Amino acid sequence: MEKYTIPLIPPSLNKYAGRENTWAYRGAKAEWRGIVCAYCRPRRKPPAFAHVMITFYFPSRRRHDADNYCKFLLDGLVSAGVIADDDFDHIRLSIAAGYDKDNPRTEVLIDAVQCTE
């Protein structure tokens, strides 16, 4: 099992909803690809299938949509070579959230899983 910690939380996709935000979305996606590649260096070849467990530690207890924070992170993990792809043929995804006012972060656990198909 591999563990990665990114000392940031990706932006919510709600921030980029609407056609007028296309360029901002592309910029944020590229920025997060770089961030993930910097903090998540693969230690071995990406597994064919993996259980990806993501825990976001938010600085506040306000409401957060779980699925809105994963897109940039998963795309970055693919670009970094940590996972083979982010589709359902390659990953099983678990998302959790916590609260840490003093140390907001994103923790990612990658567990290689044997496919049984």
Coordinates of N, CA and C in Angstrom, one line a residue:
M1 N 0.8 -1.2 0.0 CA 0.0 0.0 0.0 C 0.9 1.2 0.0
E2 N 0.5 2.2 -0.8 CA 1.3 3.5 -0.9 C 0.4 4.6 -0.3
K3 N 1.1 5.5 0.4 CA 0.4 6.6 1.0 C 1.0 7.9 0.6
Y4 N 0.2 8.8 0.1 CA 0.7 10.2 -0.3 C -0.1 11.2 0.5
T5 N 0.6 12.3 0.8 CA -0.1 13.4 1.5 C 0.2 14.7 0.7
I6 N -0.8 15.4 0.3 CA -0.7 16.7 -0.4 C -1.2 17.7 0.6
P7 N -0.4 18.7 0.9 CA -0.8 19.7 2.0 C -1.8 20.7 1.5
L8 N -2.6 20.4 0.6 CA -3.6 21.2 0.0 C -4.9 20.4 -0.2
I9 N -6.0 21.1 -0.5 CA -7.2 20.4 -0.9 C -7.6 21.0 -2.3
P10 N -7.9 20.1 -3.2 CA -8.2 20.5 -4.6 C -9.5 21.4 -4.6
P11 N -9.6 22.3 -5.5 CA -10.8 23.1 -5.6 C -12.1 22.3 -5.9
S12 N -13.2 22.7 -5.5 CA -14.5 22.1 -5.9 C -14.8 22.4 -7.3
L13 N -15.3 21.4 -8.0 CA -15.7 21.7 -9.4 C -16.9 22.7 -9.5
N14 N -17.6 22.9 -8.4 CA -18.7 23.9 -8.4 C -18.1 25.3 -8.7
K15 N -16.9 25.5 -8.4 CA -16.2 26.8 -8.7 C -16.1 27.1 -10.2
Y16 N -16.1 26.0 -11.0 CA -15.9 26.1 -12.4 C -17.1 25.8 -13.2
A17 N -18.3 25.7 -12.6 CA -19.5 25.4 -13.4 C -19.8 26.6 -14.3
G18 N -20.2 26.2 -15.5 CA -20.6 27.3 -16.5 C -19.6 27.5 -17.6
R19 N -20.1 27.8 -18.7 CA -19.2 27.9 -19.9 C -18.2 29.0 -19.8
E20 N -18.5 30.1 -19.0 CA -17.6 31.2 -18.9 C -16.4 30.9 -18.1
N21 N -16.3 29.8 -17.4 CA -15.2 29.4 -16.6 C -14.3 28.4 -17.2
T22 N -14.4 28.1 -18.5 CA -13.7 27.1 -19.2 C -12.2 27.3 -19.1
W23 N -11.7 28.5 -19.3 CA -10.2 28.7 -19.2 C -9.7 28.6 -17.7
A24 N -10.5 29.1 -16.8 CA -10.1 28.9 -15.4 C -10.1 27.4 -15.0
Y25 N -11.0 26.7 -15.5 CA -11.1 25.2 -15.3 C -9.8 24.6 -15.8
R26 N -9.5 24.9 -17.1 CA -8.3 24.3 -17.7 C -7.0 24.7 -16.9
G27 N -6.9 25.9 -16.5 CA -5.8 26.4 -15.7 C -5.7 25.6 -14.4
A28 N -6.8 25.5 -13.7 CA -6.8 24.8 -12.4 C -6.4 23.3 -12.6
K29 N -6.9 22.7 -13.6 CA -6.6 21.3 -13.9 C -5.1 21.1 -14.1
A30 N -4.5 22.0 -14.9 CA -3.1 21.9 -15.2 C -2.3 22.2 -13.9
E31 N -2.7 23.1 -13.1 CA -2.0 23.4 -11.9 C -2.1 22.2 -10.9
W32 N -3.2 21.6 -10.8 CA -3.4 20.4 -9.9 C -2.6 19.2 -10.5
R33 N -2.5 19.1 -11.8 CA -1.7 18.0 -12.3 C -0.3 18.2 -11.9
G34 N 0.2 19.4 -11.9 CA 1.6 19.7 -11.4 C 1.8 19.4 -9.9
I35 N 0.8 19.9 -9.1 CA 0.8 19.7 -7.7 C 0.9 18.2 -7.3
V36 N 0.0 17.4 -8.0 CA -0.1 16.0 -7.7 C 1.2 15.3 -8.1
C37 N 1.7 15.7 -9.3 CA 2.9 15.0 -9.8 C 4.1 15.4 -8.8
A38 N 4.1 16.5 -8.2 CA 5.2 16.9 -7.3 C 5.1 16.1 -6.0
Y39 N 3.9 15.9 -5.4 CA 3.8 15.3 -4.1 C 3.6 13.8 -4.2
C40 N 3.2 13.2 -5.4 CA 2.9 11.8 -5.5 C 3.8 11.2 -6.5
R41 N 4.9 10.8 -6.1 CA 5.9 10.2 -7.0 C 5.7 8.6 -6.8
P42 N 5.4 8.0 -7.9 CA 5.2 6.5 -7.8 C 6.4 5.8 -7.4
R43 N 6.3 4.8 -6.6 CA 7.4 4.0 -6.2 C 7.6 2.7 -7.0
R44 N 6.6 2.4 -7.8 CA 6.6 1.3 -8.7 C 5.7 1.5 -9.9
K45 N 5.6 0.6 -10.8 CA 4.7 0.6 -11.9 C 3.2 0.7 -11.3
P46 N 2.4 1.5 -11.9 CA 1.0 1.5 -11.4 C 0.3 0.2 -11.5
P47 N -0.5 -0.2 -10.5 CA -1.2 -1.5 -10.6 C -2.3 -1.4 -11.7
A48 N -2.6 -2.6 -12.2 CA -3.7 -2.7 -13.2 C -5.0 -2.3 -12.6
F49 N -5.2 -2.7 -11.3 CA -6.4 -2.3 -10.6 C -6.1 -1.9 -9.2
A50 N -6.6 -0.9 -8.7 CA -6.3 -0.4 -7.4 C -7.5 0.1 -6.6
H51 N -7.5 0.0 -5.3 CA -8.4 0.7 -4.4 C -7.8 2.0 -4.0
V52 N -8.4 3.1 -4.4 CA -7.9 4.4 -4.2 C -8.8 5.0 -3.0
M53 N -8.2 5.3 -1.9 CA -8.9 5.8 -0.8 C -8.4 7.3 -0.5
I54 N -9.3 8.2 -0.6 CA -9.0 9.6 -0.5 C -9.6 10.2 0.7
T55 N -8.9 10.9 1.5 CA -9.4 11.6 2.7 C -9.0 13.0 2.6
F56 N -10.0 13.9 2.6 CA -9.8 15.3 2.6 C -10.0 15.8 4.0
Y57 N -9.0 16.6 4.5 CA -9.1 17.2 5.8 C -9.3 18.7 5.6
F58 N -10.5 19.1 5.8 CA -10.9 20.5 5.5 C -10.6 21.4 6.7
P59 N -10.4 22.7 6.4 CA -10.1 23.6 7.5 C -11.3 24.1 8.3
S60 N -12.5 23.8 7.7 CA -13.7 24.2 8.3 C -14.7 23.1 8.3
R61 N -15.8 23.2 9.1 CA -16.8 22.1 9.1 C -18.0 22.4 8.2
R62 N -17.8 23.4 7.3 CA -19.0 23.7 6.4 C -19.2 22.5 5.5
R63 N -20.3 22.5 4.8 CA -20.7 21.3 4.0 C -19.9 21.3 2.7
H64 N -19.4 20.1 2.3 CA -18.6 19.8 1.1 C -19.2 18.6 0.4
D65 N -19.4 18.8 -0.9 CA -19.8 17.7 -1.8 C -18.6 16.8 -2.1
A66 N -18.7 15.5 -1.7 CA -17.6 14.6 -1.8 C -17.0 14.5 -3.2
D67 N -17.9 14.3 -4.2 CA -17.5 14.0 -5.6 C -16.9 15.2 -6.3
N68 N -17.1 16.4 -5.8 CA -16.6 17.6 -6.5 C -15.2 17.9 -6.3
Y69 N -14.5 17.2 -5.3 CA -13.1 17.4 -5.0 C -12.2 16.4 -5.7
C70 N -12.7 15.4 -6.3 CA -11.9 14.2 -6.8 C -11.3 14.4 -8.2
K71 N -12.0 15.1 -9.0 CA -11.6 15.1 -10.5 C -10.2 15.5 -10.7
F72 N -9.8 16.7 -10.2 CA -8.4 17.1 -10.5 C -7.4 16.2 -9.8
L73 N -7.7 15.7 -8.7 CA -6.8 14.8 -7.9 C -6.6 13.5 -8.7
L74 N -7.7 12.9 -9.2 CA -7.6 11.6 -9.9 C -6.9 11.8 -11.2
D75 N -7.2 12.9 -11.9 CA -6.4 13.1 -13.2 C -4.9 13.3 -12.9
G76 N -4.6 14.0 -11.8 CA -3.2 14.1 -11.5 C -2.5 12.8 -11.1
L77 N -3.2 11.9 -10.4 CA -2.7 10.6 -10.1 C -2.4 9.8 -11.3
V78 N -3.2 9.9 -12.4 CA -3.0 9.3 -13.6 C -1.7 9.9 -14.3
S79 N -1.7 11.2 -14.4 CA -0.5 11.9 -15.0 C 0.8 11.6 -14.3
A80 N 0.7 11.4 -12.9 CA 1.9 11.1 -12.2 C 2.4 9.7 -12.3
G81 N 1.5 8.8 -12.9 CA 1.8 7.4 -13.0 C 1.6 6.6 -11.7
V82 N 0.8 7.1 -10.8 CA 0.5 6.4 -9.6 C -0.6 5.4 -9.8
I83 N -1.6 5.7 -10.7 CA -2.6 4.8 -11.1 C -2.7 4.7 -12.6
A84 N -3.1 3.5 -13.1 CA -3.1 3.3 -14.5 C -4.1 4.2 -15.2
D85 N -5.3 4.3 -14.7 CA -6.4 5.2 -15.2 C -7.4 5.4 -14.1
D86 N -8.3 6.4 -14.3 CA -9.2 6.7 -13.2 C -10.6 6.2 -13.6
D87 N -10.8 5.3 -14.5 CA -12.1 4.7 -14.8 C -12.4 3.5 -13.9
F88 N -13.6 3.0 -14.0 CA -14.0 1.9 -13.1 C -13.4 0.6 -13.5
D89 N -12.8 0.5 -14.6 CA -12.1 -0.7 -15.0 C -10.7 -0.8 -14.3
H90 N -10.3 0.3 -13.7 CA -8.9 0.4 -13.1 C -8.9 0.7 -11.6
I91 N -10.0 1.4 -11.1 CA -10.0 1.7 -9.7 C -11.3 1.4 -9.0
R92 N -11.2 1.2 -7.7 CA -12.4 1.3 -6.8 C -12.1 2.5 -5.9
L93 N -13.1 3.4 -5.8 CA -12.8 4.7 -5.1 C -13.6 4.7 -3.8
S94 N -12.9 5.2 -2.8 CA -13.5 5.5 -1.5 C -13.1 6.9 -1.1
I95 N -14.1 7.6 -0.6 CA -13.9 9.0 -0.3 C -14.3 9.3 1.1
A96 N -13.5 10.0 1.9 CA -13.9 10.3 3.3 C -13.4 11.8 3.5
A97 N -14.0 12.3 4.6 CA -13.6 13.7 4.9 C -13.4 13.8 6.4
G98 N -12.5 14.7 6.8 CA -12.3 15.0 8.2 C -12.1 16.5 8.4
Y99 N -11.9 16.9 9.6 CA -11.7 18.3 9.9 C -10.3 18.5 10.6
D100 N -9.5 19.4 10.1 CA -8.3 19.7 10.7 C -8.0 21.2 10.4
K101 N -8.4 22.1 11.3 CA -8.2 23.5 11.1 C -6.8 23.9 10.9
D102 N -5.9 23.2 11.6 CA -4.4 23.6 11.6 C -3.6 23.0 10.5
N103 N -4.1 21.9 9.9 CA -3.4 21.2 8.9 C -4.3 20.6 7.8
P104 N -5.0 21.5 7.0 CA -5.8 21.0 6.0 C -4.9 20.3 4.9
R105 N -5.4 19.1 4.4 CA -4.6 18.3 3.5 C -5.5 17.3 2.8
T106 N -4.9 16.6 1.9 CA -5.5 15.5 1.2 C -4.6 14.3 1.3
E107 N -5.1 13.2 1.8 CA -4.3 12.0 2.0 C -4.9 11.0 1.0
V108 N -4.0 10.3 0.3 CA -4.3 9.3 -0.7 C -3.6 8.0 -0.4
L109 N -4.4 6.9 -0.3 CA -3.9 5.5 -0.1 C -4.2 4.8 -1.4
I110 N -3.2 4.1 -1.9 CA -3.3 3.3 -3.1 C -3.0 1.8 -2.7
D111 N -4.0 1.0 -2.9 CA -3.8 -0.4 -2.5 C -4.0 -1.3 -3.8
A112 N -3.0 -1.9 -4.3 CA -3.1 -2.8 -5.5 C -4.1 -3.9 -5.1
V113 N -5.0 -4.2 -6.1 CA -6.0 -5.3 -5.9 C -5.9 -6.2 -7.0
Q114 N -6.0 -7.5 -6.7 CA -6.1 -8.5 -7.8 C -7.5 -8.5 -8.4
C115 N -7.5 -8.4 -9.7 CA -8.8 -8.5 -10.4 C -9.3 -9.9 -10.4
T116 N -10.6 -10.1 -10.2 CA -11.1 -11.5 -10.1 C -12.1 -11.8 -11.3
E117 N -12.0 -11.0 -12.3 CA -12.8 -11.3 -13.5 C -12.3 -12.3 -14.4

